[in-house]
């Protein structure tokens, strides 16, 4: 009976290893769809979400980033994603922590724990939000501009 048991354990170990490889490949595929990480001062961030692959990858990665922002404009009872949002994030003392222009509807930022004020400007209309970043968790903020905010579409 020992050889069968050993064979079963070997098969189980092989299946586990194969599962880990498939999981790693899926993670690598998700990571390859992510836009490049950029820096604003000491803060790393990434922005994008144009296209299904990139938006899916960003949504999946967002749980690993302290701050996740989503930009949209209210339109006919639903929200349409927005891009080219000018973003300024200041810490509790008013010091500039991050300054960027979002290249898509999502922006993920690695901010240190603390209180921050966000100023997001789209087509001359600025929205302000306060956010608290806590160690080991991810804060998600949705910024929705009123219907009719011109995104400069041609």
CSV table of C-alpha atoms in Angstrom, one decimal:
chain,number,residue,atom,x,y,z
A,1,UNK,CA,0.0,0.0,0.0
A,2,UNK,CA,2.9,2.3,0.6
A,3,UNK,CA,3.8,2.6,-3.2
A,4,UNK,CA,0.2,3.7,-4.1
A,5,UNK,CA,0.3,6.3,-1.3
A,6,UNK,CA,3.6,7.6,-2.5
A,7,UNK,CA,2.3,7.8,-6.1
A,8,UNK,CA,-0.8,9.7,-4.9
A,9,UNK,CA,1.4,12.1,-2.9
A,10,UNK,CA,3.7,12.6,-6.0
A,11,UNK,CA,0.6,13.2,-8.2
A,12,UNK,CA,-0.8,15.6,-5.7
A,13,UNK,CA,2.5,17.5,-5.5
A,14,UNK,CA,2.7,17.6,-9.3
A,15,UNK,CA,-0.8,19.0,-9.5
A,16,UNK,CA,-0.1,21.6,-6.9
A,17,UNK,CA,3.1,22.7,-8.7
A,18,UNK,CA,1.2,22.9,-12.0
A,19,UNK,CA,-1.5,24.9,-10.3
A,20,UNK,CA,1.1,27.3,-8.9
A,21,UNK,CA,2.7,27.7,-12.4
A,22,UNK,CA,-0.7,28.4,-14.0
A,23,UNK,CA,-1.5,30.9,-11.3
A,24,UNK,CA,1.9,32.6,-11.7
A,25,UNK,CA,1.4,32.7,-15.5
A,26,UNK,CA,-2.0,34.3,-15.0
A,27,UNK,CA,-0.5,36.8,-12.6
A,28,UNK,CA,2.3,37.6,-15.1
A,29,UNK,CA,-0.3,38.0,-17.9
A,30,UNK,CA,-2.2,40.5,-15.7
A,31,UNK,CA,1.0,42.3,-14.8
A,32,UNK,CA,2.0,42.6,-18.5
A,33,UNK,CA,-1.3,44.4,-19.2
A,34,UNK,CA,-0.6,47.0,-16.5
A,35,UNK,CA,0.6,50.4,-17.6
A,36,UNK,CA,4.1,51.4,-16.5
A,37,UNK,CA,4.7,52.5,-12.9
A,38,UNK,CA,5.6,56.2,-12.8
A,39,UNK,CA,6.9,58.5,-10.0
A,40,UNK,CA,5.8,61.9,-8.7
A,41,UNK,CA,8.3,62.9,-6.1
A,42,UNK,CA,8.7,59.8,-3.8
A,43,UNK,CA,5.2,58.4,-4.7
A,44,UNK,CA,4.9,55.6,-7.2
A,45,UNK,CA,1.7,55.5,-9.2
A,46,UNK,CA,0.2,54.1,-12.4
A,47,UNK,CA,-2.6,55.3,-14.5
A,48,UNK,CA,-4.6,54.0,-17.4
A,49,UNK,CA,-7.5,51.6,-18.1
A,50,UNK,CA,-8.2,52.3,-21.7
A,51,UNK,CA,-9.2,48.9,-23.1
A,52,UNK,CA,-10.5,45.8,-21.4
A,53,UNK,CA,-7.2,44.1,-20.8
A,54,UNK,CA,-5.6,47.1,-19.1
A,55,UNK,CA,-8.7,48.0,-17.1
A,56,UNK,CA,-9.1,44.4,-15.9
A,57,UNK,CA,-5.4,44.3,-14.9
A,58,UNK,CA,-5.7,47.6,-13.0
A,59,UNK,CA,-8.8,46.5,-11.2
A,60,UNK,CA,-7.1,43.2,-10.2
A,61,UNK,CA,-3.9,45.0,-9.0
A,62,UNK,CA,-5.8,47.8,-7.1
A,63,UNK,CA,-6.1,45.7,-3.9
A,64,UNK,CA,-2.3,45.9,-3.6
A,65,UNK,CA,-2.1,49.7,-3.8
A,66,UNK,CA,-3.0,52.0,-0.9
A,67,UNK,CA,-5.1,54.3,-3.0
A,68,UNK,CA,-7.3,53.5,-6.0
A,69,UNK,CA,-9.0,56.3,-7.9
A,70,UNK,CA,-11.8,56.0,-10.6
A,71,UNK,CA,-12.7,59.0,-12.8
A,72,UNK,CA,-16.0,59.3,-14.6
A,73,UNK,CA,-18.6,61.8,-15.9
A,74,UNK,CA,-22.3,61.3,-15.2
A,75,UNK,CA,-24.2,60.7,-18.5
A,76,UNK,CA,-27.8,59.6,-19.2
A,77,UNK,CA,-28.3,57.8,-15.9
A,78,UNK,CA,-24.8,56.1,-15.9
A,79,UNK,CA,-21.2,57.1,-15.6
A,80,UNK,CA,-18.8,57.2,-18.5
A,81,UNK,CA,-15.1,56.8,-17.8
A,82,UNK,CA,-13.0,60.0,-17.9
A,83,UNK,CA,-9.3,60.5,-18.7
A,84,UNK,CA,-6.9,63.5,-18.8
A,85,UNK,CA,-7.8,64.3,-15.2
A,86,UNK,CA,-5.3,66.6,-13.6
A,87,UNK,CA,-4.7,65.3,-10.1
A,88,UNK,CA,-3.1,66.9,-7.1
A,89,UNK,CA,-2.8,65.1,-3.7
A,90,UNK,CA,-1.7,66.9,-0.6
A,91,UNK,CA,-0.9,65.5,2.8
A,92,UNK,CA,-2.4,66.7,6.1
A,93,UNK,CA,0.2,69.5,6.3
A,94,UNK,CA,-0.6,70.7,2.8
A,95,UNK,CA,2.6,69.4,1.2
A,96,UNK,CA,2.3,68.1,-2.3
A,97,UNK,CA,2.4,64.3,-2.2
A,98,UNK,CA,1.5,63.5,-5.8
A,99,UNK,CA,0.9,65.5,-9.0
A,100,UNK,CA,-0.1,63.7,-12.2
A,101,UNK,CA,-2.4,63.7,-15.2
A,102,UNK,CA,-4.4,60.5,-15.4
A,103,UNK,CA,-4.0,58.8,-18.8
A,104,UNK,CA,-7.2,56.8,-18.2
A,105,UNK,CA,-10.1,56.3,-15.8
A,106,UNK,CA,-8.0,54.6,-13.1
A,107,UNK,CA,-5.1,55.8,-11.0
A,108,UNK,CA,-3.4,53.7,-8.4
A,109,UNK,CA,-0.9,55.4,-5.9
A,110,UNK,CA,1.4,54.1,-3.2
A,111,UNK,CA,0.8,56.7,-0.5
A,112,UNK,CA,2.1,56.4,3.0
A,113,UNK,CA,-0.6,56.0,5.7
A,114,UNK,CA,-2.2,59.3,6.6
A,115,UNK,CA,-4.8,61.9,5.7
A,116,UNK,CA,-4.8,63.4,2.2
A,117,UNK,CA,-6.8,65.9,0.2
A,118,UNK,CA,-7.4,65.2,-3.5
A,119,UNK,CA,-8.0,67.9,-6.1
A,120,UNK,CA,-9.0,66.4,-9.5
A,121,UNK,CA,-9.7,68.7,-12.4
A,122,UNK,CA,-11.4,67.7,-15.6
A,123,UNK,CA,-12.2,70.3,-18.3
A,124,UNK,CA,-11.8,73.2,-15.8
A,125,UNK,CA,-14.1,71.6,-13.1
A,126,UNK,CA,-12.3,70.6,-9.9
A,127,UNK,CA,-13.6,68.0,-7.4
A,128,UNK,CA,-12.1,67.8,-3.9
A,129,UNK,CA,-12.2,64.7,-1.7
A,130,UNK,CA,-10.6,63.8,1.6
A,131,UNK,CA,-9.2,60.3,2.0
A,132,UNK,CA,-7.6,58.4,4.9
A,133,UNK,CA,-4.9,55.9,3.9
A,134,UNK,CA,-4.5,53.0,6.5
A,135,UNK,CA,-1.6,50.6,6.7
A,136,UNK,CA,-2.3,47.3,5.1
A,137,UNK,CA,-5.6,48.3,3.4
A,138,UNK,CA,-6.7,50.0,0.1
A,139,UNK,CA,-8.8,53.1,-0.1
A,140,UNK,CA,-11.0,53.5,-3.2
A,141,UNK,CA,-12.3,56.9,-4.2
A,142,UNK,CA,-14.7,57.4,-7.2
A,143,UNK,CA,-14.7,60.9,-8.6
A,144,UNK,CA,-17.8,61.6,-10.8
A,145,UNK,CA,-18.2,64.9,-12.6
A,146,UNK,CA,-21.6,66.3,-13.4
A,147,UNK,CA,-23.2,65.5,-16.8
A,148,UNK,CA,-22.1,67.9,-19.5
A,149,UNK,CA,-18.5,68.2,-18.2
A,150,UNK,CA,-16.7,68.5,-21.5
A,151,UNK,CA,-13.9,66.0,-21.9
A,152,UNK,CA,-12.7,67.6,-25.1
A,153,UNK,CA,-14.1,64.8,-27.3
A,154,UNK,CA,-13.8,65.4,-31.0
